[in-house]
Short mmCIF file of C-alpha atoms in Angstrom, two decimals:
data_model
loop_
_atom_site.label_atom_id
_atom_site.label_comp_id
_atom_site.label_asym_id
_atom_site.label_seq_id
_atom_site.Cartn_x
_atom_site.Cartn_y
_atom_site.Cartn_z
CA MET G 708 -23.35 -30.17 -17.19
CA ASP G 709 -21.86 -28.26 -14.27
CA LYS G 710 -18.86 -29.83 -12.50
CA MET G 711 -19.98 -28.46 -9.12
CA SER G 712 -23.01 -29.31 -7.06
CA LYS G 713 -25.78 -26.76 -6.79
CA GLU G 714 -24.68 -25.77 -3.26
CA GLN G 715 -21.03 -25.44 -4.28
CA ARG G 716 -21.94 -23.28 -7.29
CA SER G 717 -24.21 -21.10 -5.13
CA HIS G 718 -21.44 -20.57 -2.57
CA CYS G 719 -18.91 -19.80 -5.32
CA MET G 720 -21.16 -17.24 -7.04
CA ALA G 721 -22.16 -15.62 -3.72
CA SER G 722 -18.51 -15.00 -2.88
CA ILE G 723 -18.03 -12.79 -5.97
CA HIS G 724 -18.34 -9.13 -4.96
CA SER G 725 -19.09 -6.07 -7.06
CA LYS G 726 -16.87 -3.60 -5.15
CA ASN G 727 -13.14 -3.63 -4.46
CA THR G 728 -12.42 -6.26 -7.08
CA LYS G 729 -8.83 -7.06 -8.01
CA PRO G 730 -9.04 -5.27 -11.42
CA GLU G 731 -10.59 -2.21 -9.77
CA ILE G 732 -7.86 -2.07 -7.13
CA LEU G 733 -5.17 -2.32 -9.85
CA VAL G 734 -6.62 0.73 -11.61
CA ARG G 735 -7.03 2.68 -8.36
CA ARG G 736 -3.45 2.01 -7.26
CA TYR G 737 -2.06 3.10 -10.61
CA LEU G 738 -4.13 6.30 -10.65
CA PHE G 739 -3.20 7.22 -7.07
CA ALA G 740 0.50 6.49 -7.64
CA HIS G 741 0.45 8.83 -10.67
CA GLY G 742 -1.14 11.73 -8.80
CA PHE G 743 -4.79 11.28 -9.76
CA ARG G 744 -7.35 11.66 -6.98
CA TYR G 745 -10.81 10.15 -7.09
CA ARG G 746 -13.88 9.06 -5.17
CA LEU G 747 -15.42 5.62 -5.10
CA ASN G 748 -19.01 4.76 -5.94
CA HIS G 749 -20.38 8.32 -5.86
CA PRO G 750 -23.97 8.15 -4.57
CA ARG G 751 -25.27 11.23 -6.43
CA LEU G 752 -24.42 9.92 -9.88
CA PRO G 753 -26.68 7.50 -11.73
CA GLY G 754 -25.67 3.86 -11.77
CA HIS G 755 -22.81 2.11 -10.05
CA THR G 756 -19.73 4.10 -10.96
CA ASP G 757 -16.52 2.46 -9.78
CA ILE G 758 -14.20 5.49 -9.86
CA VAL G 759 -15.31 9.14 -10.04
CA MET G 760 -12.85 11.89 -10.93
CA ARG G 761 -14.62 15.24 -10.50
CA LYS G 762 -11.64 17.33 -11.63
CA TYR G 763 -11.76 15.53 -14.99
CA ARG G 764 -15.56 15.14 -15.09
CA THR G 765 -14.88 11.49 -15.76
CA VAL G 766 -16.20 8.21 -14.41
CA ILE G 767 -14.35 4.95 -14.86
CA PHE G 768 -16.12 1.61 -14.98
CA VAL G 769 -13.92 -1.43 -14.34
CA ASN G 770 -15.95 -4.27 -15.83
CA GLY G 771 -15.52 -8.01 -15.51
CA CYS G 772 -15.57 -9.64 -18.94
CA PHE G 773 -18.02 -12.37 -17.94
CA TRP G 774 -20.50 -10.28 -15.95
CA HIS G 775 -20.76 -7.49 -18.52
CA GLY G 776 -20.59 -9.68 -21.63
CA HIS G 777 -17.35 -8.47 -23.27
CA GLU G 778 -17.82 -9.48 -26.91
CA GLY G 779 -14.90 -11.23 -28.58
CA CYS G 780 -13.11 -11.85 -25.28
CA LYS G 781 -11.87 -15.30 -24.32
CA TYR G 782 -12.98 -14.69 -20.72
CA PHE G 783 -16.62 -14.32 -21.75
CA VAL G 784 -18.03 -17.81 -22.22
CA LEU G 785 -21.65 -18.58 -21.42
CA PRO G 786 -22.07 -21.46 -18.97
CA LYS G 787 -23.34 -24.75 -20.37
CA SER G 788 -26.03 -25.05 -17.70
CA ARG G 789 -28.95 -22.62 -17.38
CA THR G 790 -27.89 -20.88 -20.58
CA GLU G 791 -31.15 -18.93 -20.94
CA PHE G 792 -30.84 -17.50 -17.43
CA TRP G 793 -27.23 -16.38 -17.94
CA GLN G 794 -27.92 -14.96 -21.40
CA ALA G 795 -30.80 -12.85 -20.03
CA LYS G 796 -28.79 -11.74 -16.97
CA ILE G 797 -25.78 -10.63 -19.01
CA GLU G 798 -28.01 -8.89 -21.56
CA ARG G 799 -29.71 -6.94 -18.72
CA ASN G 800 -26.26 -5.94 -17.43
CA ARG G 801 -25.27 -4.66 -20.88
CA GLU G 802 -28.48 -2.66 -21.26
CA ARG G 803 -28.09 -1.18 -17.77
CA ASP G 804 -24.48 -0.21 -18.52
CA LEU G 805 -25.49 1.59 -21.72
CA GLU G 806 -28.34 3.41 -19.98
CA GLU G 807 -26.09 4.56 -17.11
CA GLN G 808 -23.45 5.81 -19.54
CA ARG G 809 -26.10 7.64 -21.59
CA LYS G 810 -27.39 9.42 -18.45
CA LEU G 811 -23.88 10.36 -17.37
CA ALA G 812 -23.04 11.71 -20.84
CA GLU G 813 -26.21 13.83 -20.78
CA MET G 814 -24.97 15.30 -17.48
CA GLY G 815 -21.65 16.20 -19.13
CA TRP G 816 -19.52 13.37 -17.74
CA HIS G 817 -16.94 11.42 -19.73
CA CYS G 818 -17.25 7.64 -19.37
CA ILE G 819 -14.31 5.26 -19.64
CA THR G 820 -14.66 1.48 -19.47
CA VAL G 821 -11.68 -0.66 -18.54
CA TRP G 822 -12.21 -4.38 -19.13
CA GLU G 823 -10.80 -7.11 -16.92
CA CYS G 824 -8.92 -8.67 -19.87
CA GLN G 825 -7.14 -5.34 -20.48
CA LEU G 826 -5.61 -5.62 -17.01
CA LYS G 827 -3.93 -8.98 -17.54
CA PRO G 828 -0.15 -8.82 -16.99
CA LYS G 829 0.82 -8.78 -20.69
CA VAL G 830 -1.17 -5.63 -21.53
CA ARG G 831 -1.70 -4.04 -18.10
CA GLU G 832 0.97 -1.34 -18.32
CA LYS G 833 -0.11 -0.29 -21.81
CA THR G 834 -3.77 -0.09 -20.73
CA LEU G 835 -3.00 1.98 -17.63
CA GLN G 836 -0.72 4.35 -19.53
CA SER G 837 -3.46 4.78 -22.13
CA LEU G 838 -5.92 5.57 -19.34
CA GLU G 839 -3.52 8.19 -17.93
CA TYR G 840 -3.07 9.73 -21.38
CA THR G 841 -6.84 9.84 -21.93
CA LEU G 842 -7.44 11.56 -18.59
CA CYS G 843 -4.78 14.19 -19.32
CA HIS G 844 -6.27 14.78 -22.77
CA ILE G 845 -9.78 15.18 -21.31
CA TYR G 846 -8.49 17.68 -18.75
CA LEU G 847 -6.64 19.75 -21.35
CA GLU G 848 -9.60 19.79 -23.73
CA ASP G 849 -12.05 20.80 -20.99
CA HIS G 850 -9.75 23.56 -19.68
CA LYS G 851 -8.52 24.91 -22.98
CA VAL G 852 -8.24 28.68 -23.18
CA LYS G 853 -10.73 29.96 -25.69
CA ARG G 854 -9.35 32.59 -28.01
CA TYR G 855 -11.68 34.97 -29.73
CA GLU G 856 -10.70 36.60 -33.00
CA MET G 857 -11.48 40.30 -33.29
CA GLN G 858 -12.35 42.06 -36.51
CA GLU G 859 -9.61 44.29 -37.92
CA GLU G 860 -11.66 47.47 -37.35
CA GLU G 861 -12.23 46.64 -33.68
CA ARG G 862 -8.54 46.42 -32.83
CA VAL G 863 -7.57 49.57 -31.00
CA MET G 864 -4.19 50.28 -29.55
CA ALA G 865 -3.99 51.61 -26.01
CA ALA G 866 -1.68 54.50 -26.97
CA GLU G 867 -2.22 55.57 -30.55
CA PRO G 868 0.01 58.21 -32.13
CA ASP G 869 -1.54 61.66 -32.54
CA VAL G 870 -1.95 61.91 -36.35
CA GLU G 871 -3.67 65.32 -36.48
CA LYS G 872 -0.58 67.32 -35.42
CA LYS G 873 0.89 69.57 -38.16
#
């Protein structure tokens, strides 16, 4: 059974916001401090993207482990009361997340998900450095110079020696 009254639980759950969460602010501060620029919650993209980086054609979702059902995470535990409601709600969130990421991928966007548990103090620096590395890799792959190989017969020098002189 729940330790809080129905009114207390309602007030507690209503105070949880979906924008400007502590994990999201951690990621944004790190990115900005390392020279990455971004937009927040871009209205023209499908879904609720947290961070949009147009230069990298990348969107970053900063997900809470409980609200998005992070499997195998100690922070994702279904409540003991109203289990069916919470199971259905979290399953809808997962399905919506997958659908949004599928639409973004079809539009040519890269999708990165950072979980709340990956931003805990013990692993935070490693996670953020990995994110930085991934963004740099995406940029380099997308802006790679394409080299075309020419057939041997097609190669012509600009100033060829005059071979017909006797």
